Amino acid sequence: MKRTDLRTAYGRLGIWPGDMGPQEADIIFTEAMKCRDGATFLEINPQGGRTTAILGTAAKNLGGKLYVASDPTKTNHEEQLWLGRAITLHGLRGITSILADTANPTIRAAMNGSGLDFVLLNGDFARTDFLPINVGTVVVQRKSSADVKRAEKMVDARPAISVWRITEEQPGPELTVIDGGKI
């Protein structure tokens, strides 16, 4: 399978809406490409599709799967259109599944109980224990100053971006209320 490099994937974005710059794209892509072949990726709260395109390209390169949890009550119609266009432009249909709800049971059911290898959180999420993550899972946070519990910090440029590796088993799943919505 032919792999797409970061420069090509990022170049296709051109003046695409969003605020992810080349340094953040490099961190996300580099860390994602360290995952195993067939890895499972999750992005929560995408915006215009810039991060989705970069993470989806890494998933495609590794023969993996990208789940995008997009809460329609928090994502406007224009962002949804751009997200769809990014998936099409980068050839990510069949690799990317959009979840219309970030509720814990939805995420778990969509992944058939398999754990995540890589999680990209856009925005403030203080907890990750509602996700099916294992020791070794990489968690990337954009636009957040929160710490990830039971994790080793690998990159710290908060609040722009931080990268964590889970080092201890997470507690059992719980539903958490964030900004009045179910997670």
Short mmCIF file of N, CA and C in Angstrom, two decimals:
data_model
loop_
_atom_site.label_atom_id
_atom_site.label_comp_id
_atom_site.label_asym_id
_atom_site.label_seq_id
_atom_site.Cartn_x
_atom_site.Cartn_y
_atom_site.Cartn_z
N MET A 1 0.84 -1.18 0.00
CA MET A 1 0.00 0.00 0.00
C MET A 1 0.89 1.25 0.00
N LYS A 2 0.54 2.18 -0.85
CA LYS A 2 1.30 3.43 -0.91
C LYS A 2 0.93 4.32 0.27
N ARG A 3 1.93 4.84 0.93
CA ARG A 3 1.71 5.71 2.08
C ARG A 3 1.80 7.17 1.66
N THR A 4 0.96 7.98 2.29
CA THR A 4 0.98 9.42 2.06
C THR A 4 1.79 10.06 3.17
N ASP A 5 2.73 10.92 2.80
CA ASP A 5 3.54 11.58 3.83
C ASP A 5 2.81 12.83 4.35
N LEU A 6 3.31 13.36 5.46
CA LEU A 6 2.69 14.52 6.09
C LEU A 6 2.67 15.72 5.17
N ARG A 7 3.75 15.95 4.49
CA ARG A 7 3.84 17.14 3.62
C ARG A 7 2.74 17.13 2.56
N THR A 8 2.50 15.97 1.96
CA THR A 8 1.44 15.86 0.96
C THR A 8 0.07 16.06 1.58
N ALA A 9 -0.18 15.38 2.71
CA ALA A 9 -1.49 15.48 3.37
C ALA A 9 -1.74 16.91 3.82
N TYR A 10 -0.76 17.54 4.43
CA TYR A 10 -0.94 18.90 4.92
C TYR A 10 -1.09 19.88 3.74
N GLY A 11 -0.34 19.65 2.67
CA GLY A 11 -0.42 20.50 1.48
C GLY A 11 -1.81 20.48 0.85
N ARG A 12 -2.48 19.33 0.89
CA ARG A 12 -3.84 19.23 0.34
C ARG A 12 -4.83 20.10 1.11
N LEU A 13 -4.51 20.42 2.35
CA LEU A 13 -5.42 21.23 3.16
C LEU A 13 -5.44 22.68 2.70
N GLY A 14 -4.32 23.17 2.16
CA GLY A 14 -4.28 24.53 1.66
C GLY A 14 -4.83 25.53 2.66
N ILE A 15 -5.83 26.29 2.24
CA ILE A 15 -6.43 27.30 3.12
C ILE A 15 -7.70 26.76 3.79
N TRP A 16 -7.74 25.48 4.01
CA TRP A 16 -8.88 24.84 4.68
C TRP A 16 -9.15 25.55 6.00
N PRO A 17 -10.41 25.72 6.38
CA PRO A 17 -10.69 26.40 7.65
C PRO A 17 -10.20 25.59 8.84
N GLY A 18 -9.86 26.29 9.88
CA GLY A 18 -9.39 25.63 11.09
C GLY A 18 -8.14 26.31 11.62
N ASP A 19 -7.69 25.85 12.77
CA ASP A 19 -6.56 26.51 13.42
C ASP A 19 -5.38 25.60 13.68
N MET A 20 -5.35 24.39 13.11
CA MET A 20 -4.21 23.52 13.29
C MET A 20 -3.10 23.94 12.33
N GLY A 21 -1.97 24.32 12.90
CA GLY A 21 -0.83 24.73 12.10
C GLY A 21 0.09 23.56 11.79
N PRO A 22 1.17 23.82 11.04
CA PRO A 22 2.07 22.74 10.63
C PRO A 22 2.78 22.04 11.78
N GLN A 23 3.10 22.77 12.85
CA GLN A 23 3.78 22.13 13.99
C GLN A 23 2.87 21.13 14.68
N GLU A 24 1.60 21.52 14.89
CA GLU A 24 0.65 20.60 15.49
C GLU A 24 0.40 19.40 14.58
N ALA A 25 0.27 19.66 13.28
CA ALA A 25 0.07 18.56 12.32
C ALA A 25 1.23 17.57 12.39
N ASP A 26 2.45 18.11 12.48
CA ASP A 26 3.64 17.24 12.57
C ASP A 26 3.59 16.38 13.82
N ILE A 27 3.23 16.96 14.95
CA ILE A 27 3.16 16.19 16.20
C ILE A 27 2.10 15.11 16.09
N ILE A 28 0.91 15.46 15.63
CA ILE A 28 -0.18 14.49 15.51
C ILE A 28 0.20 13.36 14.57
N PHE A 29 0.69 13.70 13.39
CA PHE A 29 1.04 12.69 12.38
C PHE A 29 2.18 11.80 12.86
N THR A 30 3.22 12.40 13.40
CA THR A 30 4.38 11.62 13.86
C THR A 30 3.99 10.65 14.95
N GLU A 31 3.24 11.10 15.94
CA GLU A 31 2.82 10.21 17.03
C GLU A 31 1.87 9.13 16.53
N ALA A 32 0.96 9.47 15.64
CA ALA A 32 0.02 8.48 15.10
C ALA A 32 0.75 7.41 14.28
N MET A 33 1.76 7.80 13.53
CA MET A 33 2.50 6.84 12.71
C MET A 33 3.35 5.88 13.53
N LYS A 34 3.51 6.16 14.82
CA LYS A 34 4.23 5.24 15.71
C LYS A 34 3.35 4.08 16.16
N CYS A 35 2.05 4.16 15.88
CA CYS A 35 1.11 3.11 16.28
C CYS A 35 1.33 1.86 15.43
N ARG A 36 0.77 0.77 15.90
CA ARG A 36 0.89 -0.52 15.21
C ARG A 36 0.06 -0.52 13.93
N ASP A 37 0.37 -1.43 13.01
CA ASP A 37 -0.46 -1.61 11.83
C ASP A 37 -1.86 -2.04 12.28
N GLY A 38 -2.88 -1.52 11.61
CA GLY A 38 -4.26 -1.84 11.97
C GLY A 38 -4.76 -1.10 13.19
N ALA A 39 -4.07 -0.05 13.60
CA ALA A 39 -4.42 0.70 14.82
C ALA A 39 -5.82 1.30 14.74
N THR A 40 -6.39 1.53 15.92
CA THR A 40 -7.71 2.15 16.04
C THR A 40 -7.53 3.55 16.62
N PHE A 41 -8.03 4.55 15.89
CA PHE A 41 -7.89 5.95 16.26
C PHE A 41 -9.27 6.53 16.58
N LEU A 42 -9.31 7.51 17.47
CA LEU A 42 -10.54 8.22 17.80
C LEU A 42 -10.23 9.71 17.89
N GLU A 43 -11.06 10.51 17.23
CA GLU A 43 -10.99 11.96 17.36
C GLU A 43 -12.31 12.43 17.95
N ILE A 44 -12.24 13.25 18.99
CA ILE A 44 -13.44 13.80 19.61
C ILE A 44 -13.51 15.30 19.35
N ASN A 45 -14.67 15.75 18.94
CA ASN A 45 -14.97 17.16 18.66
C ASN A 45 -14.15 17.74 17.51
N PRO A 46 -14.26 17.15 16.32
CA PRO A 46 -13.56 17.73 15.17
C PRO A 46 -14.19 19.07 14.83
N GLN A 47 -13.46 19.87 14.10
CA GLN A 47 -14.04 21.14 13.68
C GLN A 47 -14.17 21.11 12.17
N GLY A 48 -13.31 21.77 11.45
CA GLY A 48 -13.43 21.81 9.99
C GLY A 48 -12.79 20.65 9.26
N GLY A 49 -12.17 19.74 9.96
CA GLY A 49 -11.62 18.56 9.31
C GLY A 49 -10.11 18.55 9.12
N ARG A 50 -9.41 19.59 9.56
CA ARG A 50 -7.95 19.61 9.39
C ARG A 50 -7.30 18.46 10.17
N THR A 51 -7.63 18.34 11.45
CA THR A 51 -7.04 17.26 12.26
C THR A 51 -7.54 15.90 11.78
N THR A 52 -8.79 15.84 11.35
CA THR A 52 -9.34 14.58 10.85
C THR A 52 -8.56 14.11 9.62
N ALA A 53 -8.23 15.03 8.72
CA ALA A 53 -7.48 14.67 7.52
C ALA A 53 -6.10 14.13 7.86
N ILE A 54 -5.42 14.78 8.80
CA ILE A 54 -4.06 14.34 9.17
C ILE A 54 -4.11 13.01 9.90
N LEU A 55 -5.00 12.88 10.88
CA LEU A 55 -5.10 11.62 11.63
C LEU A 55 -5.62 10.50 10.73
N GLY A 56 -6.57 10.81 9.86
CA GLY A 56 -7.10 9.81 8.94
C GLY A 56 -6.05 9.33 7.96
N THR A 57 -5.17 10.22 7.53
CA THR A 57 -4.09 9.81 6.63
C THR A 57 -3.16 8.82 7.33
N ALA A 58 -2.85 9.07 8.60
CA ALA A 58 -2.02 8.13 9.36
C ALA A 58 -2.74 6.78 9.49
N ALA A 59 -4.04 6.82 9.79
CA ALA A 59 -4.82 5.58 9.91
C ALA A 59 -4.80 4.81 8.58
N LYS A 60 -4.97 5.53 7.49
CA LYS A 60 -4.93 4.90 6.16
C LYS A 60 -3.56 4.28 5.90
N ASN A 61 -2.51 5.00 6.23
CA ASN A 61 -1.15 4.48 6.04
C ASN A 61 -0.92 3.18 6.79
N LEU A 62 -1.53 3.07 7.98
CA LEU A 62 -1.31 1.91 8.84
C LEU A 62 -2.37 0.82 8.65
N GLY A 63 -3.29 1.03 7.72
CA GLY A 63 -4.36 0.06 7.52
C GLY A 63 -5.31 0.02 8.71
N GLY A 64 -5.45 1.17 9.38
CA GLY A 64 -6.26 1.25 10.58
C GLY A 64 -7.63 1.83 10.32
N LYS A 65 -8.26 2.24 11.39
CA LYS A 65 -9.61 2.79 11.36
C LYS A 65 -9.65 4.04 12.22
N LEU A 66 -10.34 5.07 11.73
CA LEU A 66 -10.52 6.31 12.48
C LEU A 66 -12.00 6.50 12.78
N TYR A 67 -12.32 6.65 14.06
CA TYR A 67 -13.67 7.00 14.49
C TYR A 67 -13.65 8.47 14.87
N VAL A 68 -14.65 9.21 14.39
CA VAL A 68 -14.75 10.63 14.69
C VAL A 68 -16.05 10.85 15.44
N ALA A 69 -15.94 11.25 16.69
CA ALA A 69 -17.11 11.51 17.52
C ALA A 69 -17.45 12.99 17.40
N SER A 70 -18.51 13.25 16.66
CA SER A 70 -18.92 14.62 16.37
C SER A 70 -20.31 14.83 16.92
N ASP A 71 -20.42 15.61 17.97
CA ASP A 71 -21.70 15.88 18.60
C ASP A 71 -22.42 16.97 17.79
N PRO A 72 -23.52 16.63 17.10
CA PRO A 72 -24.18 17.61 16.25
C PRO A 72 -24.72 18.82 17.01
N THR A 73 -24.91 18.71 18.30
CA THR A 73 -25.38 19.86 19.07
C THR A 73 -24.25 20.86 19.32
N LYS A 74 -23.00 20.42 19.14
CA LYS A 74 -21.86 21.31 19.38
C LYS A 74 -21.10 21.65 18.10
N THR A 75 -21.42 20.97 17.00
CA THR A 75 -20.74 21.20 15.73
C THR A 75 -21.74 21.81 14.76
N ASN A 76 -21.43 22.97 14.21
CA ASN A 76 -22.39 23.62 13.32
C ASN A 76 -22.39 22.94 11.94
N HIS A 77 -23.41 23.27 11.16
CA HIS A 77 -23.62 22.64 9.85
C HIS A 77 -22.43 22.85 8.91
N GLU A 78 -21.89 24.06 8.91
CA GLU A 78 -20.74 24.35 8.04
C GLU A 78 -19.54 23.49 8.40
N GLU A 79 -19.27 23.32 9.70
CA GLU A 79 -18.16 22.46 10.12
C GLU A 79 -18.40 21.02 9.67
N GLN A 80 -19.65 20.55 9.75
CA GLN A 80 -19.97 19.19 9.31
C GLN A 80 -19.70 19.03 7.81
N LEU A 81 -20.04 20.05 7.02
CA LEU A 81 -19.77 19.99 5.57
C LEU A 81 -18.27 19.93 5.29
N TRP A 82 -17.50 20.77 5.96
CA TRP A 82 -16.05 20.77 5.76
C TRP A 82 -15.45 19.43 6.19
N LEU A 83 -15.95 18.87 7.28
CA LEU A 83 -15.46 17.58 7.75
C LEU A 83 -15.70 16.51 6.68
N GLY A 84 -16.88 16.48 6.11
CA GLY A 84 -17.19 15.53 5.03
C GLY A 84 -16.30 15.72 3.82
N ARG A 85 -16.06 16.97 3.46
CA ARG A 85 -15.18 17.27 2.32
C ARG A 85 -13.75 16.81 2.59
N ALA A 86 -13.28 17.00 3.82
CA ALA A 86 -11.91 16.57 4.16
C ALA A 86 -11.77 15.05 4.02
N ILE A 87 -12.78 14.33 4.47
CA ILE A 87 -12.76 12.86 4.37
C ILE A 87 -12.73 12.43 2.90
N THR A 88 -13.52 13.09 2.07
CA THR A 88 -13.55 12.76 0.64
C THR A 88 -12.23 13.13 -0.04
N LEU A 89 -11.76 14.35 0.16
CA LEU A 89 -10.54 14.83 -0.49
C LEU A 89 -9.33 13.96 -0.18
N HIS A 90 -9.24 13.48 1.04
CA HIS A 90 -8.08 12.69 1.46
C HIS A 90 -8.28 11.19 1.27
N GLY A 91 -9.36 10.80 0.61
CA GLY A 91 -9.60 9.38 0.32
C GLY A 91 -9.79 8.55 1.58
N LEU A 92 -10.54 9.08 2.53
CA LEU A 92 -10.68 8.41 3.84
C LEU A 92 -12.03 7.72 4.01
N ARG A 93 -12.84 7.66 2.97
CA ARG A 93 -14.10 6.90 3.06
C ARG A 93 -13.75 5.43 3.26
N GLY A 94 -14.45 4.77 4.12
CA GLY A 94 -14.16 3.36 4.41
C GLY A 94 -13.15 3.21 5.53
N ILE A 95 -12.37 4.24 5.79
CA ILE A 95 -11.40 4.23 6.89
C ILE A 95 -11.99 5.00 8.07
N THR A 96 -12.81 6.01 7.77
CA THR A 96 -13.34 6.91 8.78
C THR A 96 -14.83 6.66 9.00
N SER A 97 -15.23 6.54 10.26
CA SER A 97 -16.64 6.43 10.62
C SER A 97 -16.99 7.60 11.52
N ILE A 98 -18.08 8.28 11.19
CA ILE A 98 -18.55 9.41 11.99
C ILE A 98 -19.56 8.89 13.01
N LEU A 99 -19.32 9.17 14.26
CA LEU A 99 -20.26 8.83 15.32
C LEU A 99 -21.00 10.11 15.69
N ALA A 100 -22.32 10.06 15.67
CA ALA A 100 -23.11 11.27 15.90
C ALA A 100 -23.27 11.59 17.37
N ASP A 101 -22.67 10.81 18.23
CA ASP A 101 -22.85 11.00 19.66
C ASP A 101 -21.56 10.58 20.35
N THR A 102 -21.15 11.30 21.36
CA THR A 102 -19.92 10.92 22.06
C THR A 102 -20.22 10.11 23.31
N ALA A 103 -21.42 9.58 23.43
CA ALA A 103 -21.77 8.79 24.61
C ALA A 103 -20.92 7.53 24.68
N ASN A 104 -20.48 7.20 25.84
CA ASN A 104 -19.62 6.04 26.08
C ASN A 104 -20.11 4.77 25.39
N PRO A 105 -21.38 4.36 25.54
CA PRO A 105 -21.82 3.13 24.90
C PRO A 105 -21.70 3.17 23.38
N THR A 106 -21.92 4.34 22.78
CA THR A 106 -21.81 4.47 21.32
C THR A 106 -20.39 4.22 20.87
N ILE A 107 -19.43 4.82 21.55
CA ILE A 107 -18.03 4.64 21.18
C ILE A 107 -17.62 3.18 21.32
N ARG A 108 -17.95 2.57 22.45
CA ARG A 108 -17.59 1.17 22.67
C ARG A 108 -18.24 0.24 21.65
N ALA A 109 -19.51 0.44 21.35
CA ALA A 109 -20.21 -0.43 20.41
C ALA A 109 -19.63 -0.28 19.01
N ALA A 110 -19.29 0.95 18.62
CA ALA A 110 -18.74 1.18 17.28
C ALA A 110 -17.41 0.48 17.08
N MET A 111 -16.67 0.33 18.14
CA MET A 111 -15.35 -0.30 18.04
C MET A 111 -15.39 -1.77 18.42
N ASN A 112 -16.59 -2.31 18.61
CA ASN A 112 -16.75 -3.73 18.94
C ASN A 112 -15.87 -4.15 20.11
N GLY A 113 -15.74 -3.28 21.10
CA GLY A 113 -15.01 -3.63 22.30
C GLY A 113 -13.50 -3.55 22.19
N SER A 114 -12.96 -3.25 21.01
CA SER A 114 -11.51 -3.16 20.90
C SER A 114 -11.03 -1.86 21.53
N GLY A 115 -9.84 -1.88 22.07
CA GLY A 115 -9.29 -0.69 22.68
C GLY A 115 -8.73 0.26 21.64
N LEU A 116 -8.52 1.48 22.08
CA LEU A 116 -7.97 2.50 21.21
C LEU A 116 -6.46 2.53 21.30
N ASP A 117 -5.82 2.84 20.18
CA ASP A 117 -4.37 3.02 20.16
C ASP A 117 -4.00 4.49 20.25
N PHE A 118 -4.90 5.37 19.80
CA PHE A 118 -4.60 6.79 19.69
C PHE A 118 -5.89 7.58 19.83
N VAL A 119 -5.88 8.59 20.70
CA VAL A 119 -7.05 9.45 20.92
C VAL A 119 -6.64 10.89 20.72
N LEU A 120 -7.42 11.62 19.94
CA LEU A 120 -7.19 13.06 19.72
C LEU A 120 -8.40 13.79 20.28
N LEU A 121 -8.15 14.60 21.31
CA LEU A 121 -9.21 15.37 21.97
C LEU A 121 -9.06 16.84 21.58
N ASN A 122 -10.08 17.37 20.92
CA ASN A 122 -10.10 18.78 20.56
C ASN A 122 -10.91 19.52 21.61
N GLY A 123 -10.27 20.27 22.47
CA GLY A 123 -10.97 21.01 23.51
C GLY A 123 -10.67 20.45 24.88
N ASP A 124 -11.31 21.03 25.87
CA ASP A 124 -11.05 20.66 27.26
C ASP A 124 -11.76 19.38 27.68
N PHE A 125 -11.00 18.35 27.94
CA PHE A 125 -11.50 17.10 28.49
C PHE A 125 -10.59 16.76 29.66
N ALA A 126 -11.11 16.84 30.85
CA ALA A 126 -10.30 16.57 32.03
C ALA A 126 -10.16 15.07 32.28
N ARG A 127 -11.05 14.27 31.69
CA ARG A 127 -11.03 12.83 31.97
C ARG A 127 -11.00 12.02 30.69
N THR A 128 -10.36 10.90 30.75
CA THR A 128 -10.35 9.97 29.62
C THR A 128 -10.86 8.60 30.03
N ASP A 129 -11.32 8.46 31.29
CA ASP A 129 -11.69 7.13 31.78
C ASP A 129 -12.97 6.59 31.16
N PHE A 130 -13.70 7.39 30.40
CA PHE A 130 -14.90 6.89 29.74
C PHE A 130 -14.57 6.25 28.39
N LEU A 131 -13.31 6.32 27.99
CA LEU A 131 -12.90 5.76 26.70
C LEU A 131 -12.29 4.37 26.86
N PRO A 132 -12.43 3.53 25.85
CA PRO A 132 -11.82 2.20 25.91
C PRO A 132 -10.32 2.26 25.57
N ILE A 133 -9.54 2.79 26.50
CA ILE A 133 -8.11 2.91 26.27
C ILE A 133 -7.35 1.94 27.17
N ASN A 134 -6.18 1.58 26.71
CA ASN A 134 -5.33 0.62 27.41
C ASN A 134 -4.00 1.25 27.77
N VAL A 135 -3.23 0.55 28.55
CA VAL A 135 -1.86 0.99 28.81
C VAL A 135 -1.15 1.08 27.45
N GLY A 136 -0.48 2.18 27.21
CA GLY A 136 0.23 2.39 25.95
C GLY A 136 -0.53 3.27 24.97
N THR A 137 -1.82 3.49 25.19
CA THR A 137 -2.60 4.36 24.30
C THR A 137 -2.03 5.77 24.35
N VAL A 138 -1.93 6.42 23.20
CA VAL A 138 -1.47 7.80 23.11
C VAL A 138 -2.68 8.71 23.09
N VAL A 139 -2.64 9.75 23.93
CA VAL A 139 -3.72 10.74 24.00
C VAL A 139 -3.12 12.10 23.65
N VAL A 140 -3.66 12.72 22.60
CA VAL A 140 -3.23 14.06 22.20
C VAL A 140 -4.36 15.02 22.52
N GLN A 141 -4.02 16.08 23.23
CA GLN A 141 -5.00 17.11 23.56
C GLN A 141 -4.64 18.40 22.85
N ARG A 142 -5.65 18.96 22.17
CA ARG A 142 -5.51 20.28 21.55
C ARG A 142 -6.39 21.26 22.32
N LYS A 143 -5.89 22.46 22.52
CA LYS A 143 -6.64 23.53 23.18
C LYS A 143 -7.07 23.13 24.59
N SER A 144 -6.16 22.57 25.36
CA SER A 144 -6.48 22.15 26.71
C SER A 144 -5.26 22.29 27.60
N SER A 145 -5.50 22.67 28.83
CA SER A 145 -4.42 22.72 29.82
C SER A 145 -4.54 21.58 30.82
N ALA A 146 -5.50 20.70 30.62
CA ALA A 146 -5.76 19.61 31.57
C ALA A 146 -4.67 18.55 31.52
N ASP A 147 -4.46 17.90 32.66
CA ASP A 147 -3.58 16.73 32.72
C ASP A 147 -4.39 15.49 32.38
N VAL A 148 -3.74 14.48 31.83
CA VAL A 148 -4.36 13.19 31.61
C VAL A 148 -3.92 12.29 32.75
N LYS A 149 -4.88 11.78 33.50
CA LYS A 149 -4.55 10.96 34.67
C LYS A 149 -3.95 9.63 34.25
N ARG A 150 -3.04 9.15 35.10
CA ARG A 150 -2.37 7.87 34.89
C ARG A 150 -1.64 7.81 33.55
N ALA A 151 -0.99 8.92 33.21
CA ALA A 151 -0.31 9.00 31.93
C ALA A 151 1.02 9.75 32.07
N GLU A 152 1.92 9.42 31.17
CA GLU A 152 3.23 10.08 31.09
C GLU A 152 3.14 11.16 30.02
N LYS A 153 3.58 12.37 30.36
CA LYS A 153 3.56 13.49 29.42
C LYS A 153 4.77 13.34 28.49
N MET A 154 4.51 13.38 27.18
CA MET A 154 5.60 13.25 26.21
C MET A 154 5.89 14.56 25.48
N VAL A 155 4.85 15.37 25.24
CA VAL A 155 5.00 16.68 24.61
C VAL A 155 4.11 17.63 25.40
N ASP A 156 4.68 18.78 25.77
CA ASP A 156 3.88 19.75 26.53
C ASP A 156 4.04 21.14 25.93
N ALA A 157 3.10 21.51 25.11
CA ALA A 157 3.04 22.86 24.56
C ALA A 157 1.65 23.40 24.83
N ARG A 158 1.18 23.11 26.05
CA ARG A 158 -0.19 23.49 26.43
C ARG A 158 -0.32 25.01 26.52
N PRO A 159 -1.47 25.54 26.16
CA PRO A 159 -2.70 24.85 25.82
C PRO A 159 -2.82 24.47 24.35
N ALA A 160 -1.85 24.77 23.52
CA ALA A 160 -1.97 24.44 22.09
C ALA A 160 -2.07 22.94 21.87
N ILE A 161 -1.12 22.17 22.41
CA ILE A 161 -1.13 20.72 22.19
C ILE A 161 -0.28 20.04 23.27
N SER A 162 -0.71 18.86 23.67
CA SER A 162 0.08 18.03 24.57
C SER A 162 -0.13 16.57 24.17
N VAL A 163 0.89 15.76 24.42
CA VAL A 163 0.83 14.34 24.07
C VAL A 163 1.13 13.53 25.32
N TRP A 164 0.31 12.51 25.56
CA TRP A 164 0.41 11.68 26.75
C TRP A 164 0.39 10.21 26.36
N ARG A 165 1.07 9.37 27.12
CA ARG A 165 0.97 7.91 26.94
C ARG A 165 0.43 7.34 28.24
N ILE A 166 -0.65 6.57 28.14
CA ILE A 166 -1.28 5.96 29.30
C ILE A 166 -0.32 4.94 29.90
N THR A 167 -0.06 5.05 31.20
CA THR A 167 0.91 4.18 31.87
C THR A 167 0.28 3.22 32.86
N GLU A 168 -0.98 3.47 33.24
CA GLU A 168 -1.67 2.60 34.19
C GLU A 168 -3.07 2.33 33.68
N GLU A 169 -3.63 1.18 34.08
CA GLU A 169 -5.01 0.87 33.72
C GLU A 169 -5.92 2.00 34.19
N GLN A 170 -6.87 2.34 33.36
CA GLN A 170 -7.85 3.36 33.70
C GLN A 170 -8.98 2.72 34.50
N PRO A 171 -9.63 3.47 35.36
CA PRO A 171 -10.79 2.94 36.08
C PRO A 171 -11.90 2.57 35.11
N GLY A 172 -12.88 1.84 35.59
CA GLY A 172 -14.00 1.41 34.77
C GLY A 172 -14.74 2.58 34.14
N PRO A 173 -15.52 2.27 33.10
CA PRO A 173 -16.23 3.33 32.37
C PRO A 173 -17.31 3.99 33.22
N GLU A 174 -17.42 5.28 33.03
CA GLU A 174 -18.46 6.08 33.68
C GLU A 174 -18.97 7.08 32.68
N LEU A 175 -20.21 7.48 32.83
CA LEU A 175 -20.71 8.58 32.01
C LEU A 175 -20.42 9.87 32.76
N THR A 176 -19.94 10.85 32.06
CA THR A 176 -19.53 12.11 32.66
C THR A 176 -20.28 13.24 31.98
N VAL A 177 -20.65 14.24 32.72
CA VAL A 177 -21.30 15.40 32.13
C VAL A 177 -20.25 16.49 31.93
N ILE A 178 -20.10 16.94 30.70
CA ILE A 178 -19.19 18.03 30.38
C ILE A 178 -19.99 19.03 29.57
N ASP A 179 -19.97 20.27 29.97
CA ASP A 179 -20.71 21.34 29.29
C ASP A 179 -22.18 20.98 29.12
N GLY A 180 -22.76 20.29 30.08
CA GLY A 180 -24.18 19.97 30.04
C GLY A 180 -24.54 18.83 29.10
N GLY A 181 -23.56 18.28 28.37
CA GLY A 181 -23.85 17.17 27.45
C GLY A 181 -23.36 15.85 27.99
N LYS A 182 -23.93 14.77 27.50
CA LYS A 182 -23.51 13.45 27.93
C LYS A 182 -22.23 13.05 27.20
N ILE A 183 -21.33 12.46 27.92
CA ILE A 183 -20.13 11.92 27.29
C ILE A 183 -20.11 10.44 27.61
#
